GROMACS .gro file of C-alpha atoms in nm:
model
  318
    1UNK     CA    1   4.202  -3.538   1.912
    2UNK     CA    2   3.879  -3.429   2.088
    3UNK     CA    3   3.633  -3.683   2.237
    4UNK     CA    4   3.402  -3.865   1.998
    5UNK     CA    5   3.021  -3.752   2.103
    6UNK     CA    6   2.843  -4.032   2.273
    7UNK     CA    7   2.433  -4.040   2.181
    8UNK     CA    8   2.296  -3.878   2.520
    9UNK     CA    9   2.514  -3.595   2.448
   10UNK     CA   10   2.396  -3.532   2.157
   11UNK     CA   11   2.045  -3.594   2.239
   12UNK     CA   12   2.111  -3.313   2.539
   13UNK     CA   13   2.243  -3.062   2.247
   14UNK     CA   14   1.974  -3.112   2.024
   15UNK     CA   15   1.704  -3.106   2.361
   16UNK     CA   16   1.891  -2.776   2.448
   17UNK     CA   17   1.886  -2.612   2.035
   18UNK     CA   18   1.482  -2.677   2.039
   19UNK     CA   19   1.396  -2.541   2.391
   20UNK     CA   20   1.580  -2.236   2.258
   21UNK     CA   21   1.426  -2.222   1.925
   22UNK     CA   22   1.076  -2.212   2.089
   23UNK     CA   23   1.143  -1.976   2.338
   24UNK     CA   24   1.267  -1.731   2.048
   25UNK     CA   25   0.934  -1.813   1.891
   26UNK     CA   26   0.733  -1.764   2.182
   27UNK     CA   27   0.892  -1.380   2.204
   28UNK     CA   28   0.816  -1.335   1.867
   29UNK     CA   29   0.484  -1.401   1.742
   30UNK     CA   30   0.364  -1.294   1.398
   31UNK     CA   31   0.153  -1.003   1.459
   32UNK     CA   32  -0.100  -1.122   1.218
   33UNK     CA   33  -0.161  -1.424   1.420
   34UNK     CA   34  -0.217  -1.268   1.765
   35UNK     CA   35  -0.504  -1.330   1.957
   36UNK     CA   36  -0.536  -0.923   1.983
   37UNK     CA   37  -0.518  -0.867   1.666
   38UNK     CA   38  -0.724  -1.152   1.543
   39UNK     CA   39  -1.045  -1.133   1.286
   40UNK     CA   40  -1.337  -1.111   1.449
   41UNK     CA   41  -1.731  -1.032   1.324
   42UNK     CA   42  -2.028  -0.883   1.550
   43UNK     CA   43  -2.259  -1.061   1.654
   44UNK     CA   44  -2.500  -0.750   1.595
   45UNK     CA   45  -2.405  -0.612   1.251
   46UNK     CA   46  -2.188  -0.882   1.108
   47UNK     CA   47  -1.927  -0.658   1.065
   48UNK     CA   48  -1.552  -0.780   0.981
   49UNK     CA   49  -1.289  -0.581   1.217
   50UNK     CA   50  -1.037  -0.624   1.480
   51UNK     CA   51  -1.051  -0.832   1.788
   52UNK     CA   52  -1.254  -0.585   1.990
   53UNK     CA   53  -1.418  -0.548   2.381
   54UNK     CA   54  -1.669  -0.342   2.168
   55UNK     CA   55  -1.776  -0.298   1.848
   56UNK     CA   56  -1.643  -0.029   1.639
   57UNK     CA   57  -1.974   0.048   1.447
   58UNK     CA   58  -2.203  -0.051   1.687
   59UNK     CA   59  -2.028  -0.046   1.999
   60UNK     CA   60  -2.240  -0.421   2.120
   61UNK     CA   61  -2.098  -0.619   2.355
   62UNK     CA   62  -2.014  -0.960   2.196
   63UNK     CA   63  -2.125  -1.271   2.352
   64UNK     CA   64  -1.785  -1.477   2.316
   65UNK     CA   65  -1.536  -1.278   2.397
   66UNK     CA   66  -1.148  -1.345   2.265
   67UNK     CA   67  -0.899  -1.301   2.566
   68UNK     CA   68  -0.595  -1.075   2.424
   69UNK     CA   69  -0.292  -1.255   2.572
   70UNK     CA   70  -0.429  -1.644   2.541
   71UNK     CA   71  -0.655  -1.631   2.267
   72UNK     CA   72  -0.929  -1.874   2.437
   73UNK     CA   73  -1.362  -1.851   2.423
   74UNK     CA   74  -1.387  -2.051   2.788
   75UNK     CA   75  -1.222  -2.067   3.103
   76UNK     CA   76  -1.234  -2.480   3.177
   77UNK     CA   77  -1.056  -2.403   3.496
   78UNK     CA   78  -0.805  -2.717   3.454
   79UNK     CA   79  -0.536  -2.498   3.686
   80UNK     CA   80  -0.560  -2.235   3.985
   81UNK     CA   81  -0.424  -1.972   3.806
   82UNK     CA   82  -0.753  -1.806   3.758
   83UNK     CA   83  -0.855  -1.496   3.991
   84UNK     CA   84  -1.232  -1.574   4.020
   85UNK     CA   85  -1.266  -1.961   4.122
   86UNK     CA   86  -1.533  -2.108   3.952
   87UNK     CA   87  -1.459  -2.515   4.100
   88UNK     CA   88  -1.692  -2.723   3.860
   89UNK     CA   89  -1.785  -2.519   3.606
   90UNK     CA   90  -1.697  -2.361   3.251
   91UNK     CA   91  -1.707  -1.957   3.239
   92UNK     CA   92  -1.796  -1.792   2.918
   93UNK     CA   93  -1.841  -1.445   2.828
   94UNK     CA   94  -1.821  -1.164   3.062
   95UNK     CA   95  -1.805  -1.395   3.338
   96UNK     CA   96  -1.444  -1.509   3.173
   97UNK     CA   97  -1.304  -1.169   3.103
   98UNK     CA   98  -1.052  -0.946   3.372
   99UNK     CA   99  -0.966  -0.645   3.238
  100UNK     CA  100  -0.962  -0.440   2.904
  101UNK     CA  101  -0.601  -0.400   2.709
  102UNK     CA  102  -0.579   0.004   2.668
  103UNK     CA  103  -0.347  -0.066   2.383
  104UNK     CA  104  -0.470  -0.305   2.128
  105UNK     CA  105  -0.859  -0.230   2.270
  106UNK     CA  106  -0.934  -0.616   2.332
  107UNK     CA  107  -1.083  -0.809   2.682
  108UNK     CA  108  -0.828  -1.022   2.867
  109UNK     CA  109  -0.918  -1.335   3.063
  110UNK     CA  110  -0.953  -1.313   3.466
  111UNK     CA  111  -0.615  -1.534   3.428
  112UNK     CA  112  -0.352  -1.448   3.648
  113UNK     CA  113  -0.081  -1.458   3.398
  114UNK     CA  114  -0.243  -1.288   3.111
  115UNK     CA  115  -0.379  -1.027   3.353
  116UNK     CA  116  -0.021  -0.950   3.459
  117UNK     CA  117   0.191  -0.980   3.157
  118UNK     CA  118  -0.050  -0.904   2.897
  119UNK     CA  119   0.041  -0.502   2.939
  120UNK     CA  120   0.396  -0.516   2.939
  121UNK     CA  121   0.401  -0.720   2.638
  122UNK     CA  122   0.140  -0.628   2.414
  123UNK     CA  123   0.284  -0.583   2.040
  124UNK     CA  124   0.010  -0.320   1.982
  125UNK     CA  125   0.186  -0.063   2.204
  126UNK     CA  126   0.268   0.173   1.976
  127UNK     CA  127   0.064   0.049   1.668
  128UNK     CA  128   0.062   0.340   1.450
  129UNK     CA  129   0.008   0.333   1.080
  130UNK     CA  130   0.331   0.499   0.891
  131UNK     CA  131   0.110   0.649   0.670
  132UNK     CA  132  -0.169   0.756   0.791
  133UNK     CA  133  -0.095   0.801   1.118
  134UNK     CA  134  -0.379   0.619   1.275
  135UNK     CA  135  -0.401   0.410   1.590
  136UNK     CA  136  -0.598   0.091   1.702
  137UNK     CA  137  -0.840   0.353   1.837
  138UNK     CA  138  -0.902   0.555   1.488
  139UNK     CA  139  -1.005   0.248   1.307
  140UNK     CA  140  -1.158  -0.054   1.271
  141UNK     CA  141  -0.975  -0.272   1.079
  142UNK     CA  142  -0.670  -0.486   1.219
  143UNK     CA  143  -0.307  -0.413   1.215
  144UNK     CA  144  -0.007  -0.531   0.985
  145UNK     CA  145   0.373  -0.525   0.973
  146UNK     CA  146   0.551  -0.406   0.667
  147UNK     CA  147   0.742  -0.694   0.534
  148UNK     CA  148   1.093  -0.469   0.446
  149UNK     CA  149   1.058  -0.203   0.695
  150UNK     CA  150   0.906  -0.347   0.969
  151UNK     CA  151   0.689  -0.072   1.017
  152UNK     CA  152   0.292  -0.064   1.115
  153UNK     CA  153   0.084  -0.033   0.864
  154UNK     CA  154  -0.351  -0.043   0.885
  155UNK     CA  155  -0.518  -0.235   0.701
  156UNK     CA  156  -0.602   0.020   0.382
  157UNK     CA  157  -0.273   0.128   0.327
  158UNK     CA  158  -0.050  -0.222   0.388
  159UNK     CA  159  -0.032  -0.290   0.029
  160UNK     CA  160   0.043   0.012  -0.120
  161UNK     CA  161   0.276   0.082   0.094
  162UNK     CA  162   0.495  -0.236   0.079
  163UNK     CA  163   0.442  -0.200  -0.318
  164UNK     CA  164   0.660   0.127  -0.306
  165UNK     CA  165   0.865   0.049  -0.017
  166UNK     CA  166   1.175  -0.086  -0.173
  167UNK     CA  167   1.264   0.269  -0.366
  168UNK     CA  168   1.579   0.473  -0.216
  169UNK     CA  169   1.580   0.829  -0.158
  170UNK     CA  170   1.848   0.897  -0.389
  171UNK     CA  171   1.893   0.891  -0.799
  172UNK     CA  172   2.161   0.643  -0.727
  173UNK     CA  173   2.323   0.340  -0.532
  174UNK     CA  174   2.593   0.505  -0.375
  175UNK     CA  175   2.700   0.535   0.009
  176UNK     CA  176   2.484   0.877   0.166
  177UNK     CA  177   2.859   0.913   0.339
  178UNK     CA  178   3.092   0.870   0.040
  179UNK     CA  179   3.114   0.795  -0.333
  180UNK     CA  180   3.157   0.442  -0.325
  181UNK     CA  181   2.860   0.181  -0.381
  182UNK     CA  182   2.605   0.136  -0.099
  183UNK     CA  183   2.684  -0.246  -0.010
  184UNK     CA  184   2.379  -0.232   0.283
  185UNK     CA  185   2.038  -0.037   0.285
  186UNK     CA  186   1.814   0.061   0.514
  187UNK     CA  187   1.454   0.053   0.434
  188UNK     CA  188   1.328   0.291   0.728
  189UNK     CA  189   1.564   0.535   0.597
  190UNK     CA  190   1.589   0.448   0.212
  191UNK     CA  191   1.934   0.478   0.216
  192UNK     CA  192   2.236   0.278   0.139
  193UNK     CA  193   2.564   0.245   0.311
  194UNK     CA  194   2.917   0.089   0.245
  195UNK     CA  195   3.087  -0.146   0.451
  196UNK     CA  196   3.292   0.099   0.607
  197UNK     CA  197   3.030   0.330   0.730
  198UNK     CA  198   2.778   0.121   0.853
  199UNK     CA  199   3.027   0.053   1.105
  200UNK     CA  200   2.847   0.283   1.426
  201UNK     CA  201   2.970   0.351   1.816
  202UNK     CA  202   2.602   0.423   1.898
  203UNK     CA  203   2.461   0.098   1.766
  204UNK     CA  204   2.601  -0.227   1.827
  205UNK     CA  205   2.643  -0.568   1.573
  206UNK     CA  206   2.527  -0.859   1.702
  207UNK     CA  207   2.694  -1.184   1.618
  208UNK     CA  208   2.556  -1.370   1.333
  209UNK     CA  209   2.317  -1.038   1.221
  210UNK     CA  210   2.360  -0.735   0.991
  211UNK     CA  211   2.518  -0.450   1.069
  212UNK     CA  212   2.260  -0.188   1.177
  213UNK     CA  213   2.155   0.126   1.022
  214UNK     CA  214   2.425   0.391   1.142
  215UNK     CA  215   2.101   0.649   1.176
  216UNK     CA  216   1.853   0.441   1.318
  217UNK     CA  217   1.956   0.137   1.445
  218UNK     CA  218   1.718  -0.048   1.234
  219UNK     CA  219   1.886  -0.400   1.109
  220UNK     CA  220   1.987  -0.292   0.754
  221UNK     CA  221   2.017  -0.570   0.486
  222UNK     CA  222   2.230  -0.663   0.176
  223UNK     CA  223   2.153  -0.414  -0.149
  224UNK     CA  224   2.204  -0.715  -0.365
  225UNK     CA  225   1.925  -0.978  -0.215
  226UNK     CA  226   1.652  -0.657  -0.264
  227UNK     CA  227   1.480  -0.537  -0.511
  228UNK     CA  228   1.550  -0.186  -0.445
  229UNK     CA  229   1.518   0.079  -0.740
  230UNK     CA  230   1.599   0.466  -0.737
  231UNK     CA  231   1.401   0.768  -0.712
  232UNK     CA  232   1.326   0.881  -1.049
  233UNK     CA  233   1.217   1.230  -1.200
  234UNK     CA  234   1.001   1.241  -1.498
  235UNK     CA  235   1.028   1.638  -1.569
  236UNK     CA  236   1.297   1.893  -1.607
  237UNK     CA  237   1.629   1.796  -1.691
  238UNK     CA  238   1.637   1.431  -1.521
  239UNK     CA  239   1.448   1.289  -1.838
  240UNK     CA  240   1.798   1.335  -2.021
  241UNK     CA  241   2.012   1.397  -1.762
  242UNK     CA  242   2.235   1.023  -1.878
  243UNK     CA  243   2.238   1.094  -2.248
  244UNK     CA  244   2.347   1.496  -2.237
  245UNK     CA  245   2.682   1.620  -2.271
  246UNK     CA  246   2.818   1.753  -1.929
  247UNK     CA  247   2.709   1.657  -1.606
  248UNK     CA  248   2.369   1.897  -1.642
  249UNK     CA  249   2.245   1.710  -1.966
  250UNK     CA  250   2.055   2.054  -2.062
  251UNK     CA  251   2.118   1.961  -2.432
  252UNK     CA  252   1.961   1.645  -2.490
  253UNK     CA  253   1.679   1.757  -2.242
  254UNK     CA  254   1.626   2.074  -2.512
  255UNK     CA  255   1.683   1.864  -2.819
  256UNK     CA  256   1.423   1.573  -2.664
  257UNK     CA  257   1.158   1.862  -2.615
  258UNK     CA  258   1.204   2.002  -2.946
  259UNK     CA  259   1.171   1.669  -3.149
  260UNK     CA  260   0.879   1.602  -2.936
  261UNK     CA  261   0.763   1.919  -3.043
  262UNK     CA  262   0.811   1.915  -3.394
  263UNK     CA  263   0.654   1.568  -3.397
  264UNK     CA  264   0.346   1.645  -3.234
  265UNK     CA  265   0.298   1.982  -3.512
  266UNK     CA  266   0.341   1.701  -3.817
  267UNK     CA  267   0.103   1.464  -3.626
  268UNK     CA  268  -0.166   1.797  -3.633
  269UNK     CA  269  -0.044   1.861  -3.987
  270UNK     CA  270  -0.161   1.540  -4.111
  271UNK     CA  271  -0.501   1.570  -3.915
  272UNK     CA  272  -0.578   1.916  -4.070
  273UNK     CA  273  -0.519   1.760  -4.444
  274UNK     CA  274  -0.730   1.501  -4.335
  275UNK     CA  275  -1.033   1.688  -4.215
  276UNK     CA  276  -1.006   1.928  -4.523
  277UNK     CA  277  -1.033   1.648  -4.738
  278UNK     CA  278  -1.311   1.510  -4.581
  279UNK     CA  279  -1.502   1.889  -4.638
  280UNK     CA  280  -1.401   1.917  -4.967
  281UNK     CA  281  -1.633   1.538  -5.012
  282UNK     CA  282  -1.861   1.665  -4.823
  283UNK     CA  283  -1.938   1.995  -5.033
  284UNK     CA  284  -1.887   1.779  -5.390
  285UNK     CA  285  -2.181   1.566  -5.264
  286UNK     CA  286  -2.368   1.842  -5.117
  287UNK     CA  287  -2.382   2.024  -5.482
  288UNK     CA  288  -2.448   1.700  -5.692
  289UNK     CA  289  -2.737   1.696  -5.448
  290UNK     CA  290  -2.853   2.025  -5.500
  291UNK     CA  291  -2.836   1.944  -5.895
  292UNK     CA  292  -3.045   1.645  -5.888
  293UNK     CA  293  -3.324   1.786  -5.702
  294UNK     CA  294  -3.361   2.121  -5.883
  295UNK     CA  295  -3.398   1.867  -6.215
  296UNK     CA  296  -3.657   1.685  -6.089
  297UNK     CA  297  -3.896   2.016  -6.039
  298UNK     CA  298  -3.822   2.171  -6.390
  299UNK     CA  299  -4.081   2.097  -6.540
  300UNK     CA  300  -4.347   2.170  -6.250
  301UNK     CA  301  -4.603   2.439  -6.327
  302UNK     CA  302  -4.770   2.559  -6.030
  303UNK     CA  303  -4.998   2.816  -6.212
  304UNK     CA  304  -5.012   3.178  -6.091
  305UNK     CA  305  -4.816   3.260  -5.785
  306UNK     CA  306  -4.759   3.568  -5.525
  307UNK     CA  307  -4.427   3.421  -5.626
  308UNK     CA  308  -4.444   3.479  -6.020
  309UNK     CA  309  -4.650   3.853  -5.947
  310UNK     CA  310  -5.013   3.744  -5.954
  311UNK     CA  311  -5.242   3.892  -5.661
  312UNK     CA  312  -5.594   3.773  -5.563
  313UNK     CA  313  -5.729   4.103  -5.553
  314UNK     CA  314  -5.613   4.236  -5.901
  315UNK     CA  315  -5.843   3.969  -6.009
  316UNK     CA  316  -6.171   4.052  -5.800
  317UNK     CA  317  -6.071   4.407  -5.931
  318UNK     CA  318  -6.115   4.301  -6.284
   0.00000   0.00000   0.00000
């Protein structure tokens, strides 16, 4: 029988599982919590945008600058790491800042280690909207991660993009190798895979992950724990294509348009009765009208008329 765990041990495992868990977590910050990609406003026209060295409508200079790597206002000087010494007193604004991120467009602090690891590991690298193809340089607004696809997205098009993301390329579930169901998707590729082909020589599984995507490498993940959906055609033959008879489903396409046809030529049917009805009423109550008035003036005598022959000058004639 193995050795019963004494309590230091198992305070050293449990030391060792947390050290690792936060060095994981250091590597992988949420991009939305960043210091470079953090919300920031000017100070001259109270705009909203990204974490900026300069505005992006104004182009001002802002007097508390956000360092990139660290995410601090003031240098406090509590260690030697910084570049400029500054023994006794607190640095703010461009007396704090080093250098300017060409990547993610944001100052970083005259500290030695942000200076010199900020570049390498800046996760605005290749920030390039998926959709509209726009970098940190084209716009003003900060930058997002798709949830499913892991993709960059700016900040106009992040929701509708992750609204249609889940939706295959394909009419149904089925491996884009064989015939058999698609058991893993990707959702860079908006495919699905069986278990058999997701197996790839190029792309390695890691222990305790998904299999990756045999095209892209991206991690794929289980078909049944999304909410994927297929792509769906709402003209030509697809409307019917389940219901037909054959594979085609021509028929029941042809018999749906025809119904739809005949019903929409009764629909017009019954509006054309109902707006010659509604003439017919009219042009009873226009007569009845007409015979009321020409009552009233029978028994009006006007005298002589140009109307009833009579001229004025017959009369100075006479």
């Amino acid at each position: 029988m193995p050795k019963k765990k004494t309590g230091a041990r198992k305070k050293a495992e449990n030391r060792r599982e947390r050290e690792k868990q936060l060095r994981a977590s250091r590597s992988t910050v949420d991009l939305a919590k960043h210091p470079c990609n953090a919300s920031m406003e000017c100070d001259k026209c109270q705009r909203r945008q990204k974490n900026r060295a300069f505005c992006y409508f104004c182009n001002s200079v802002q007097k508390l600058p956000i360092c990139a790597q660290c995410g601090k206002t003031k240098c406090m000087m509590k260690s030697s790491d910084c570049v400029i010494k500054h023994a006794g007193v607190y640095s703010t604004g461009l007396a704090m800042v080093g250098a300017i991120c060409d990547f993610c467009e944001a100052w970083v602090c005259h500290g030695r280690k942000c200076l010199s690891t900020h570049a390498c590991a800046c996760p605005l690298t290749d920030a390039e909207c998926v959709e509209c193809e726009r970098g940190v340089w084209d716009h003003g607004g900060r930058i997002f991660s798709c949830s499913f696809c892991h993709n960059f997205l700016c900040e106009d098009d992040q929701f509708e993009h992750q609204a249609s993301c889940q939706v295959l390329e394909a009419e149904t579930f089925k491996c884009v190798s064989c015939n058999r169901l698609g058991q893993h998707s990707c959702l860079r590729c908006k495919a699905c895979f069986c278990d058999e082909h997701t197996r790839s020589k190029v792309f390695k599984q890691e222990k305790g992950k998904q299999p990756p995507c045999p095209k892209c490498g991206h991690e794929t993940q289980e078909t049944k724990d999304l909410s994927m959906s297929t792509r769906s055609l709402k003209f030509g033959r697809q409307t019917g294509g389940e219901e037909g008879d054959g594979a085609s489903g021509y028929d029941s396409y042809w018999k749906n348009l025809s119904s739809d046809k005949y019903a929409d030529t009764g629909y017009h049917d019954e509006e054309e009765e109902d707006e010659e009805a509604e003439d017919e009423e009219e042009e009873e109550d226009g007569k009845d009208s007409d015979a009321e008035s020409s009552d009233l003036f029978t028994g009006l005598n006007l005298g002589r008329t140009y109307a009833s022959g009579y001229a004025h000058y017959e009369e100075q004639e006479n």
